[in-house]
Short mmCIF file of C-alpha atoms and ligand atoms in Angstrom, two decimals:
data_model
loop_
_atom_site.label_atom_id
_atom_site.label_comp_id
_atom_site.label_asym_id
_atom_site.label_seq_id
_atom_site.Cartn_x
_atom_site.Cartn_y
_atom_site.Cartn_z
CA UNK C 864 0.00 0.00 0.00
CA UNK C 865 0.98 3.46 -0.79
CA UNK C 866 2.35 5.57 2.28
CA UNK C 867 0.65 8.52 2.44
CA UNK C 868 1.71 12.38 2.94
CA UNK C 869 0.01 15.48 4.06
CA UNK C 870 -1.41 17.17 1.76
CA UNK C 871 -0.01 20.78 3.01
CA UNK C 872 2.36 22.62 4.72
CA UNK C 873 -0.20 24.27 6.94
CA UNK C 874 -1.44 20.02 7.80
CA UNK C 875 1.41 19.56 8.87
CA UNK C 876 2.46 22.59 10.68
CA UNK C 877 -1.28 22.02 12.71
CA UNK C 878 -1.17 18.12 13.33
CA UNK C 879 3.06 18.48 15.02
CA UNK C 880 1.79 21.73 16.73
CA UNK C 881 -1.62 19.51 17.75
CA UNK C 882 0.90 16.87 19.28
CA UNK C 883 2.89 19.53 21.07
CA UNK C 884 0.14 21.39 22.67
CA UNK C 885 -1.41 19.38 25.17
CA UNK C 886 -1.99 18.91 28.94
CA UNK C 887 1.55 20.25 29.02
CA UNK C 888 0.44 23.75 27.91
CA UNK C 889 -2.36 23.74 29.32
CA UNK C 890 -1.88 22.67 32.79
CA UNK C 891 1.95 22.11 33.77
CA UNK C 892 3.51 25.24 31.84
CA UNK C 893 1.23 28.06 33.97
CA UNK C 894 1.51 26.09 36.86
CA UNK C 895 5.83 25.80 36.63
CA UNK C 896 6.54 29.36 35.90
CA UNK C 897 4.02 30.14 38.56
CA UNK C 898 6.23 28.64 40.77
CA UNK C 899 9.49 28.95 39.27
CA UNK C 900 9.72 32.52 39.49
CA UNK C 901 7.62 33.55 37.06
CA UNK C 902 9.21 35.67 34.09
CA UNK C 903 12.60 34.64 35.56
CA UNK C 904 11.63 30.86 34.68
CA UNK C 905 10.20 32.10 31.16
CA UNK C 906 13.83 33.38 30.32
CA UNK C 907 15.51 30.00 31.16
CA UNK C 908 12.65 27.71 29.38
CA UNK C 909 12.40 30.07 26.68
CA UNK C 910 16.37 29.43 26.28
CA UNK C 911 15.83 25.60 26.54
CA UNK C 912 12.95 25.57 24.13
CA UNK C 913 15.76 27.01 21.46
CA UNK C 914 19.08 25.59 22.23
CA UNK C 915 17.28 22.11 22.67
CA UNK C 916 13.90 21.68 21.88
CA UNK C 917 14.41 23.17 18.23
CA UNK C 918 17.18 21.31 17.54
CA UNK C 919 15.65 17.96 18.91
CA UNK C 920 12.48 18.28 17.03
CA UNK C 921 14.81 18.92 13.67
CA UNK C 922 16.82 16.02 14.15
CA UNK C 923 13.77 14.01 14.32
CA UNK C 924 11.31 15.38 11.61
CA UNK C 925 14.95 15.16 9.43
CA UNK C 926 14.97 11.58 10.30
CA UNK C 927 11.38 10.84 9.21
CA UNK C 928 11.38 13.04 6.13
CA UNK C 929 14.85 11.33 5.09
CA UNK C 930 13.64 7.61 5.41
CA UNK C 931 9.57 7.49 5.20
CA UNK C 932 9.68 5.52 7.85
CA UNK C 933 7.98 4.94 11.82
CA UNK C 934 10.56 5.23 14.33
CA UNK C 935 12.25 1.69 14.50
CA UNK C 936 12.32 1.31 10.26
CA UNK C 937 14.01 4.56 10.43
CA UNK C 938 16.85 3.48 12.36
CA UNK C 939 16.88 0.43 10.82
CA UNK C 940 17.35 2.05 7.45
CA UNK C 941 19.59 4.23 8.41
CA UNK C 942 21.94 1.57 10.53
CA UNK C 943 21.01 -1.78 9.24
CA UNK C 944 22.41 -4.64 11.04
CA UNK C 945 22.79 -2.22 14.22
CA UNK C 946 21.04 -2.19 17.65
CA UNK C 947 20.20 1.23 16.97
CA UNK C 948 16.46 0.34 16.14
CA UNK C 949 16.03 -0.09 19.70
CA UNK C 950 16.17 3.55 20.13
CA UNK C 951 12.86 3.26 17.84
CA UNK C 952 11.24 0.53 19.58
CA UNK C 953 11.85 2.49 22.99
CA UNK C 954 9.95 4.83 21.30
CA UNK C 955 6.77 2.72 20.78
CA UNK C 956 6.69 1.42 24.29
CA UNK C 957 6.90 4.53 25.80
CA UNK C 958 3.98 6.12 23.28
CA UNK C 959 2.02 2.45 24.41
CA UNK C 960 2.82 3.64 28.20
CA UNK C 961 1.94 6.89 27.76
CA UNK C 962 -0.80 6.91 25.99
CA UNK C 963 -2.77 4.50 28.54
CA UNK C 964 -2.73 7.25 31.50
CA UNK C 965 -2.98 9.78 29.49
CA UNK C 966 -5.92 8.55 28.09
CA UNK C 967 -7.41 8.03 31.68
CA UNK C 968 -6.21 11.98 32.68
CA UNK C 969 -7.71 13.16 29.61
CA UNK C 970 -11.04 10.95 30.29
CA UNK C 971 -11.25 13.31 33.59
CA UNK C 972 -11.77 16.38 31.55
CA UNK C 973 -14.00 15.11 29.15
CA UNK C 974 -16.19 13.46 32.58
CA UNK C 975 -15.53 17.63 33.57
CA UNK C 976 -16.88 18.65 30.63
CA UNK C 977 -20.27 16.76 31.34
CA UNK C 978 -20.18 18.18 34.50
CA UNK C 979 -19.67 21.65 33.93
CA UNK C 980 -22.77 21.31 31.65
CA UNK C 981 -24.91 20.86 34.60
CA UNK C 982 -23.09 23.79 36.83
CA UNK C 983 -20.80 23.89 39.48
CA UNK C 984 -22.42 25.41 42.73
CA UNK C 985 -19.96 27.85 44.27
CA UNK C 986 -20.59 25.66 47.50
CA UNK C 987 -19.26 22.50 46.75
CA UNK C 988 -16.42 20.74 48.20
CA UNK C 989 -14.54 20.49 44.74
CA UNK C 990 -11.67 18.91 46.33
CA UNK C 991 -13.84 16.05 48.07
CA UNK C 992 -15.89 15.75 44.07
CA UNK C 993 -12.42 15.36 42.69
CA UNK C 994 -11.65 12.72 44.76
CA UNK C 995 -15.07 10.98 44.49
CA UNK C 996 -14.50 11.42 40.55
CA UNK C 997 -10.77 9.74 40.29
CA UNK C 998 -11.61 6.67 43.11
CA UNK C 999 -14.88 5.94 41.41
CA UNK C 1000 -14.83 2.87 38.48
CA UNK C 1001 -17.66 2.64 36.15
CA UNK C 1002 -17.12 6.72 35.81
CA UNK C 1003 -13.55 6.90 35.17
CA UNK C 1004 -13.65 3.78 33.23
CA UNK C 1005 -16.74 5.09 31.21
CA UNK C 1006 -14.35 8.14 30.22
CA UNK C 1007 -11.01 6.38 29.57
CA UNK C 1008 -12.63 4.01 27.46
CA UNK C 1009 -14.66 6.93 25.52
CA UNK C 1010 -11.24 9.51 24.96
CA UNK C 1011 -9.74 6.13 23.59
CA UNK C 1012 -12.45 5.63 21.11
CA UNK C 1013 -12.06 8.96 20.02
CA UNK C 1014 -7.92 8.59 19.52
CA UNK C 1015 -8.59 5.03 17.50
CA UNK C 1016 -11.10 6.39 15.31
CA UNK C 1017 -8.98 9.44 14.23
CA UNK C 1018 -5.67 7.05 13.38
CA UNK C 1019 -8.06 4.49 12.01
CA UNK C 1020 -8.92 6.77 9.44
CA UNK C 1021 -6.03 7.77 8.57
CA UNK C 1022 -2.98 10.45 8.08
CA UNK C 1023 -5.20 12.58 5.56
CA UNK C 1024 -8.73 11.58 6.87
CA UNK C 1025 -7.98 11.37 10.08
CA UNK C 1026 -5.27 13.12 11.67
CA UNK C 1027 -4.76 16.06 9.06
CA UNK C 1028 -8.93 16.84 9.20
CA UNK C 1029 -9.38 16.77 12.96
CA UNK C 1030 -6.35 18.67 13.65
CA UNK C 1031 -7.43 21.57 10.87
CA UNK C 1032 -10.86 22.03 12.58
CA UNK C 1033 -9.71 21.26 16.66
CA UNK C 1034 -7.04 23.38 16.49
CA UNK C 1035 -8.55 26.83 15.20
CA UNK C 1036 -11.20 26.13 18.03
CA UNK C 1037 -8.32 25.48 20.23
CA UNK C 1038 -7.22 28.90 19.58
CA UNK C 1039 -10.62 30.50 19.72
CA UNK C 1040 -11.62 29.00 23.42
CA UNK C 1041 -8.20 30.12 24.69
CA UNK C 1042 -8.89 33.98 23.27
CA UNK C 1043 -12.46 33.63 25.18
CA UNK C 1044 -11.23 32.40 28.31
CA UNK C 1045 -8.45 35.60 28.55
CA UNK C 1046 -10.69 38.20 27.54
CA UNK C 1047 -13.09 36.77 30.14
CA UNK C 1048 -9.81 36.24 32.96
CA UNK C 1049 -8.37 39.73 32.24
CA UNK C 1050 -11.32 41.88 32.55
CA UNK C 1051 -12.44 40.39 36.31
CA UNK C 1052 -11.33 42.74 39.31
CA UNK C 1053 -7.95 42.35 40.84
CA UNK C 1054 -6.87 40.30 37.45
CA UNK C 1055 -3.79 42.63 37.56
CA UNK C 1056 -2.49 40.68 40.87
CA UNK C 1057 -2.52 37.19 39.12
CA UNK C 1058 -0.71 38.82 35.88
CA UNK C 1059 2.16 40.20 38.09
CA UNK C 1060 2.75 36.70 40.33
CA UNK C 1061 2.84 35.27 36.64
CA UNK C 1062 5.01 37.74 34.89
CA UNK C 1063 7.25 40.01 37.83
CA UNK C 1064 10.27 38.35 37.25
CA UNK C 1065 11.82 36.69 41.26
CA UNK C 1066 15.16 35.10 40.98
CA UNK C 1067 14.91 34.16 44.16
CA UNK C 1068 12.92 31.02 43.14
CA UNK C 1069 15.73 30.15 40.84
CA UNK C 1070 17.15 26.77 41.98
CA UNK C 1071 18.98 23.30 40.41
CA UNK C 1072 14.91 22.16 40.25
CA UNK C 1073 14.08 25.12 38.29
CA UNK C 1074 16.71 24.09 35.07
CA UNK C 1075 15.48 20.83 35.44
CA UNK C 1076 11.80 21.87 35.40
CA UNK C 1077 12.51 23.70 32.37
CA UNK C 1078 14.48 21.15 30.18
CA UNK C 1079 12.14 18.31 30.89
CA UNK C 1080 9.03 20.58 30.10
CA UNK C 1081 10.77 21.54 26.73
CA UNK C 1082 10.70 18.36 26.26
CA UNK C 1083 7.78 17.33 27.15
CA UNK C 1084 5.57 20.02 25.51
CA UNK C 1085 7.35 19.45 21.99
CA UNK C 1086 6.56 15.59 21.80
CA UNK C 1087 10.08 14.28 21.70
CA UNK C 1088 12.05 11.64 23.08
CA UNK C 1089 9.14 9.31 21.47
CA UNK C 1090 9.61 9.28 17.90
CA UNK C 1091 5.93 10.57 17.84
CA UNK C 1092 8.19 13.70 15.30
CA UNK C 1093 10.04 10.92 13.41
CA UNK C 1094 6.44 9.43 12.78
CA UNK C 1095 4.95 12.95 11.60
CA UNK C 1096 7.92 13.75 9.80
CA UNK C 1097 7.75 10.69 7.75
CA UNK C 1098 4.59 11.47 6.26
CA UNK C 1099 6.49 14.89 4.73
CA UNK C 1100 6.88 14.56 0.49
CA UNK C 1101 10.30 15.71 -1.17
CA UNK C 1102 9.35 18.87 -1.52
CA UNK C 1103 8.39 20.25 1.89
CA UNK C 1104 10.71 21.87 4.59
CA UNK C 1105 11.60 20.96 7.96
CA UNK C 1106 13.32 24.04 9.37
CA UNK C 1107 10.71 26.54 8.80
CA UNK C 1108 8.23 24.34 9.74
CA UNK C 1109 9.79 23.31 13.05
CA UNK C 1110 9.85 26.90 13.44
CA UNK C 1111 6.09 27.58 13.63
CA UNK C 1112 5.77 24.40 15.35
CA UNK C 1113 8.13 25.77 18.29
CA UNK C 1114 6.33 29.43 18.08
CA UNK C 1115 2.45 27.90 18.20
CA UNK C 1116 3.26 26.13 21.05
CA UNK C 1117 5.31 28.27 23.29
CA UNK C 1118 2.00 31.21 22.70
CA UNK C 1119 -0.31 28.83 23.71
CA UNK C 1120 1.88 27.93 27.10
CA UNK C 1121 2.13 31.11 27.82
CA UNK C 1122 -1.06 32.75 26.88
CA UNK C 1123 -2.91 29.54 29.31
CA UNK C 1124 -1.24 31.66 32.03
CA UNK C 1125 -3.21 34.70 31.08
CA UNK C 1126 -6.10 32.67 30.80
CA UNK C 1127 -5.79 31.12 34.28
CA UNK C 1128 -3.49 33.45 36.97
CA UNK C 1129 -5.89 36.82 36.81
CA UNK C 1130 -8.79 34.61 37.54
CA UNK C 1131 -7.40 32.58 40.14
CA UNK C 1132 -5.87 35.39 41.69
CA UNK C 1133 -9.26 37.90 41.12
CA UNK C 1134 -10.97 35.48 42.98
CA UNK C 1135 -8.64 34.68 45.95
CA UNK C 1136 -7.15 31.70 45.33
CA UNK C 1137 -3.74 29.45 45.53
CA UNK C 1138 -2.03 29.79 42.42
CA UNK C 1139 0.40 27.49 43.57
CA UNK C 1140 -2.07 24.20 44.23
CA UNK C 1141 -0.54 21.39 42.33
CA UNK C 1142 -1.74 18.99 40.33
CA UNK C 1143 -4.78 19.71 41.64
CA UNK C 1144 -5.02 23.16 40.06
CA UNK C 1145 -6.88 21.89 36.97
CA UNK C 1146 -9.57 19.84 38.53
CA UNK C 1147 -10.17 21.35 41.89
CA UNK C 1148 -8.95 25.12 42.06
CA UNK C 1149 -9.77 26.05 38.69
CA UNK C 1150 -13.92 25.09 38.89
CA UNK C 1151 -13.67 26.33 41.86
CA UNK C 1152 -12.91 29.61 40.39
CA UNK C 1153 -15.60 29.50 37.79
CA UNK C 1154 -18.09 28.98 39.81
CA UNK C 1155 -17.84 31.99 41.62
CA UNK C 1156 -17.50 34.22 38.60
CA UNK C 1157 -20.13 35.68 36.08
CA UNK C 1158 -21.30 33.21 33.32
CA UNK C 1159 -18.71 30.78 35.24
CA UNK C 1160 -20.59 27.51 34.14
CA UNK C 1161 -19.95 28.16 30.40
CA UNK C 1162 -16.39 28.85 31.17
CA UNK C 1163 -15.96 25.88 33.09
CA UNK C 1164 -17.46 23.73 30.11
CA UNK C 1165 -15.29 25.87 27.87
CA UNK C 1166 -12.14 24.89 29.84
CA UNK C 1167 -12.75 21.00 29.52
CA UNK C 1168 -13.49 21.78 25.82
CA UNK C 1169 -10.19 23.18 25.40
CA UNK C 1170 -8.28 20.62 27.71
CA UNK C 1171 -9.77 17.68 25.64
CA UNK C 1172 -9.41 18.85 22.44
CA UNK C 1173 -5.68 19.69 23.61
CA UNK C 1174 -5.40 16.14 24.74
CA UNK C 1175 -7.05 14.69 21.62
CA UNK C 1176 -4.77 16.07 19.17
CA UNK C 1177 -2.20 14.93 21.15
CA UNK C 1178 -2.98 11.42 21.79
CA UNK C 1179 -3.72 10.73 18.12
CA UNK C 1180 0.16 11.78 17.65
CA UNK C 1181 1.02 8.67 20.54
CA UNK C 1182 -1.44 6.54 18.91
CA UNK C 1183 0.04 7.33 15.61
CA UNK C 1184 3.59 5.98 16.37
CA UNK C 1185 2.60 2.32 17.54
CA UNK C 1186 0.22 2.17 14.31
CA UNK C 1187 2.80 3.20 11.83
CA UNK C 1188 5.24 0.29 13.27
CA UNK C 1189 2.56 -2.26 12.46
CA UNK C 1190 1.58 -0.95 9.46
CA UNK C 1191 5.15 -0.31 8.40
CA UNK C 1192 7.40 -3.24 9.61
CA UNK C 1193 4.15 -5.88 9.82
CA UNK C 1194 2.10 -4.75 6.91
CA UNK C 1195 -1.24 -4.48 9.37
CA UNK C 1196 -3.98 -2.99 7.85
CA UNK C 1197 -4.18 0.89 9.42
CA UNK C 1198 -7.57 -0.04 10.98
CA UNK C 1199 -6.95 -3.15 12.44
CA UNK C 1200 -3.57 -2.10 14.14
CA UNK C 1201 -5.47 0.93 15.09
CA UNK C 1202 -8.15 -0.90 16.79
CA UNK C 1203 -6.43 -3.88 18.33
CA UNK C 1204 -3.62 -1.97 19.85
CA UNK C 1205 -5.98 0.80 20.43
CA UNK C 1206 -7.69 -1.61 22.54
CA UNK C 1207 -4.85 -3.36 24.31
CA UNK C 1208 -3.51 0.70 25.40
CA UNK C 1209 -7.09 0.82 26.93
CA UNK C 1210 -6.46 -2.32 28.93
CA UNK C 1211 -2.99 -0.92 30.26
CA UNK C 1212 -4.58 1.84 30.99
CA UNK C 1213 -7.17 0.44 33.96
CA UNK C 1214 -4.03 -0.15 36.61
CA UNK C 1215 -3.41 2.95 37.09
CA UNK C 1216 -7.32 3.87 36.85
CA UNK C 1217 -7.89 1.94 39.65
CA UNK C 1218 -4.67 2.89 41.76
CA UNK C 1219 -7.17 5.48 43.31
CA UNK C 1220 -9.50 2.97 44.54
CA UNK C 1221 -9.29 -1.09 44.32
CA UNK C 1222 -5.24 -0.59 43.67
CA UNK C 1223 -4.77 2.17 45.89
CA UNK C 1224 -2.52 0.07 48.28
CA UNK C 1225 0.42 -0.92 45.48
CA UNK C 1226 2.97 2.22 45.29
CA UNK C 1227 6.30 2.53 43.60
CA UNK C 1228 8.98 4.95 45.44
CA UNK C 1229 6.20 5.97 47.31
CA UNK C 1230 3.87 6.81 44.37
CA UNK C 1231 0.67 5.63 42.90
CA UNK C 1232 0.43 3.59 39.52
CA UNK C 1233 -0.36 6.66 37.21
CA UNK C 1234 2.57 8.77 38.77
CA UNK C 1235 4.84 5.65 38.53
CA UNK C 1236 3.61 5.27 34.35
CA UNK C 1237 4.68 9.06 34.26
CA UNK C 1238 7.75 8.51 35.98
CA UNK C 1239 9.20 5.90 34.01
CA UNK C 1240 8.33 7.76 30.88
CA UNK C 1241 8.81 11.32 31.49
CA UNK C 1242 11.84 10.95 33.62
CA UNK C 1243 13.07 7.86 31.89
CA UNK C 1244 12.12 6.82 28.16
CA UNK C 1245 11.40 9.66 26.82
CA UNK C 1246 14.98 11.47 27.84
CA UNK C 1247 17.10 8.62 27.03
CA UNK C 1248 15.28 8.38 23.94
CA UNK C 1249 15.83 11.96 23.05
CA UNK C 1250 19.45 11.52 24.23
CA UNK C 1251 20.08 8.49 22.21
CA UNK C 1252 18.11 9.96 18.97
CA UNK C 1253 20.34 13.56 19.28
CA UNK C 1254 23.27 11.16 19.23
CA UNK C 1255 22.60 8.88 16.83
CA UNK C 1256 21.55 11.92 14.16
CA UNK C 1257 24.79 14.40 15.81
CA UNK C 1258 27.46 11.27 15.43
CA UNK C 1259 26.06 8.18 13.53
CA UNK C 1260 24.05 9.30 10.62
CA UNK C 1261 25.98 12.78 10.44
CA UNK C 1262 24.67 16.47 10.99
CA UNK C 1263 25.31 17.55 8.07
CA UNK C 1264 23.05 14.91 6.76
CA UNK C 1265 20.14 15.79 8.96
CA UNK C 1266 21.48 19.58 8.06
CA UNK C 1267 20.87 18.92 4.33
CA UNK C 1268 17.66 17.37 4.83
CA UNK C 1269 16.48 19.94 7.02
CA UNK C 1270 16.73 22.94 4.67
CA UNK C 1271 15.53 21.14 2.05
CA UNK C 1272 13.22 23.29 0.40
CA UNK C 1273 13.11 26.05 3.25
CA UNK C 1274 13.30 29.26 2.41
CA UNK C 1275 12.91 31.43 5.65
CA UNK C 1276 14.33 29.53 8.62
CA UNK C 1277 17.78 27.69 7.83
CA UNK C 1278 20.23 25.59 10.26
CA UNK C 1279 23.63 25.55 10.10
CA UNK C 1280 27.09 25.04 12.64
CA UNK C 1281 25.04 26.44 15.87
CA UNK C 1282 22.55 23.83 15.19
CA UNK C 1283 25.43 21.65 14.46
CA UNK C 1284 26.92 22.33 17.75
CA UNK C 1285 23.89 22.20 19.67
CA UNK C 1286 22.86 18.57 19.03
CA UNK C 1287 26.21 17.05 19.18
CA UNK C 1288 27.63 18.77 22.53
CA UNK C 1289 25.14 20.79 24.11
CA UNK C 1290 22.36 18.65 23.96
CA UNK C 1291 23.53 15.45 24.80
CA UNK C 1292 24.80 16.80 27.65
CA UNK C 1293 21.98 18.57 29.31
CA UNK C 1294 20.36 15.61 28.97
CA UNK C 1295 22.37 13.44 30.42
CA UNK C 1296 22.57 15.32 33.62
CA UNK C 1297 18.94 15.80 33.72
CA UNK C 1298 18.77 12.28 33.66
CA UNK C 1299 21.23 11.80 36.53
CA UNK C 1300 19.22 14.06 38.62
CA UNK C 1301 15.79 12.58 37.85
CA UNK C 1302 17.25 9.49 38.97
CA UNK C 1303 19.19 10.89 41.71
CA UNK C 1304 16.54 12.95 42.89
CA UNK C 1305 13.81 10.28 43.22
CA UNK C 1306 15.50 7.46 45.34
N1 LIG Q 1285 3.34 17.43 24.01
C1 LIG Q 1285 2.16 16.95 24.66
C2 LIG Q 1285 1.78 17.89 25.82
O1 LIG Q 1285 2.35 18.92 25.98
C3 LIG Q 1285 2.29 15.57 25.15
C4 LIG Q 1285 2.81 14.61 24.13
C5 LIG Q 1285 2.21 14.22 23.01
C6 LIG Q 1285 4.04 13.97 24.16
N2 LIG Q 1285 3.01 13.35 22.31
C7 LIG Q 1285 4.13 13.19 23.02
C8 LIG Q 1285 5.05 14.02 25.05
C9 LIG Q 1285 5.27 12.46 22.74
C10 LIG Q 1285 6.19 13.29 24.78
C11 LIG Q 1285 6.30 12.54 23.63
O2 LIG Q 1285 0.90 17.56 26.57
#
């Protein structure tokens, strides 16, 4: 069967920004520089985003443009008869881990959603509903299974028809909802408080955590480590560009981090409470807050909107990667690989569902299942994999290779020795020692 491409620059530049913005925007980015110092943390991430985000994400769209290939037949192609595809295949586990919490975290908004439909009454105990919510089954369960139906039947049908049509309507309505919800943040009174905890720059909250913070959310927020940008890369024809398009990719979703924090400080802070709450912040502070504002149940609904179309269009992108490997290296049929492993991520994903009720007991370094998923992902697969990729493009296949390929065809953004410098030094070694201290830090 044919492989297929996008069928424009701008489907492409949506469904890799799609896979960036997510939860990660949405949620963890205000709630970091919040706590981080604010404008002094925006400086450092900012810097990470470009010394090693940018050059990340090049070296793997470079790699997927170069060889047409999912993550593990891209290394393979590139290194035949070399353990190197194991980099890929990390990839595909991790995306498989991933994907099954972040299904079940995503199923909470959409069950918020619902919820907001019917109101939230300003005297509700929304840390006690949040709790009833998450240590509930049939519920949570209900949800997890739904967000994964949604993911399957956007991959099922395809790169075009699936991924490259959702992501051109979601993410214009992404944009939209976040416009609304600002507007609506900035023009409560005492919104000016929340805007300067968010933006007054306090290096005083500058520590070793903060660097970390910032290099793993760079990360994070611009998909890599995963091969989920080797996988959307791949799907690039001759003719397109990488480092232009990287470019917008990198812009879209640094705005949308930071304008979340517009959307969410002023009213949090008009309406008297804890900015710095957690992982909590998103399901108990913020509906909190809209329920004591003006027109505050349509903003709450709103809110889940944009968090689950956020997730959506990023969950496709962790779908995506498994799928391509079977329909790549195995020669599945799209819909059944879709489906079937669609269905087995579901399955993974009721451990950690029930780690807030019926599993509650079983903890890993002290933490619950769905932290301990996260953990081994975010502080392990997904660096070494971004790590190992960097190398393998910096010292095995060549920079100047993934150079060539990358301004290909681009005429306003091109890379050259900085980027060249970046991802064989620089990179590997911030990495590295983030890596270290995630390890370090957590036994
Ligand atoms: N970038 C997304 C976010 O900010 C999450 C995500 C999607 C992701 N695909 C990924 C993270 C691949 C790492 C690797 O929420």
């Amino acid at each position: 069967m044919e492989r297929e491409n996008w069928t424009s620059k701008l489907g492409f530049i949506l469904a890799a920004s799609g896979s960036a913005i997510g939860l990660g925007n949405i949620w963890r980015f205000p709630y970091l520089t919040g706590t981080n110092g604010g404008a002094a943390f925006l400086f450092i991430y900012l810097a990470c985003i470009i010394f090693i985000g940018y050059p990340v994400l090049i070296a793997e769209m470079s790699l997927g443009k170069k060889t047409a290939k999912n993550p593990i037949g891209a290394f393979k192609q590139l290194a035949p008869d070399t353990p190197w595809w194991l980099v890929g295949a990390l990839g595909v586990l991790a995306g498989f881990v991933i994907l099954s919490f972040y299904s079940v975290v995503a199923g909470w908004g959409m069950a918020y959603t619902v919820k907001a439909i019917g109101g939230f009454s300003p005297d509700a105990d929304f840390a006690a509903m949040f709790g009833n919510h998450i240590s509930g089954v049939g519920g949570p369960l209900f949800w997890h299974a739904a967000f994964m139906f949604l993911t399957i039947a956007v991959i099922g049908a395809g790169v075009v028809k699936g991924i490259q049509k959702v992501v051109k309507i979601l993410m214009p309505i992404l944009f939209f909802i976040i416009i609304i919800m600002i507007v609506r943040a900035l023009t409560l009174d005492g919104a000016m408080a929340g805007l300067s905890f968010y933006l007054k720059p306090d290096f005083s909250n500058i520590k070793l955590q903060t660097f970390i913070d910032a290099i793993s959310q760079s990360f994070f927020t611009l998909s890599l480590g995963l091969g989920t940008m080797i996988t959307y890369g791949s799907y690039l024809s001759k003719n397109d560009s990488i480092s232009d398009s990287a470019g917008y990719v990198v812009i879209f979703d640094t705005a949308i981090a930071f304008l979340a924090g517009f959307a969410i400080f002023p009213a949090v802070f008009a309406l008297g409470f804890d900015p710095a709450a957690g992982p909590g912040l998103t399901f108990i502070t913020l509906p909190a807050v809209f329920a004591e504002m003006p027109l505050g149940g349509l903003f709450s609904f709103l809110f889940f909107i944009l968090l689950t179309i956020a997730a959506l269009t990023s969950s496709i992108s962790m779908l995506e990667v498994v799928v391509a490997y079977l329909v790549d290296e195995h020669h599945w049929n799209r819909k059944k690989a879709s489906y079937l492993f669609g269905f087995l991520i579901f399955l993974f994903g009721i451990p950690p569902l029930l780690g807030y009720s019926s599993l509650s007991e079983i903890r890993f370094l002290g933490m619950d299942i769905l932290d301990t998923y996260d953990w081994f992902s975010n502080s392990l697969f997904l660096p070494i994999g971004g790590l190992l990729t960097s190398v393998f493009v910096a010292h095995i296949w060549g920079a100047k290779n993934a150079v060539n390929e990358a301004n290909d065809n681009s005429d306003i953004l091109k890379v050259g020795q900085i980027f060249v410098f970046l991802l064989k030094y620089i990179v590997p070694l911030a990495i590295s020692i983030i890596i270290i201290l995630n390890i370090v830090s957590s036994f």
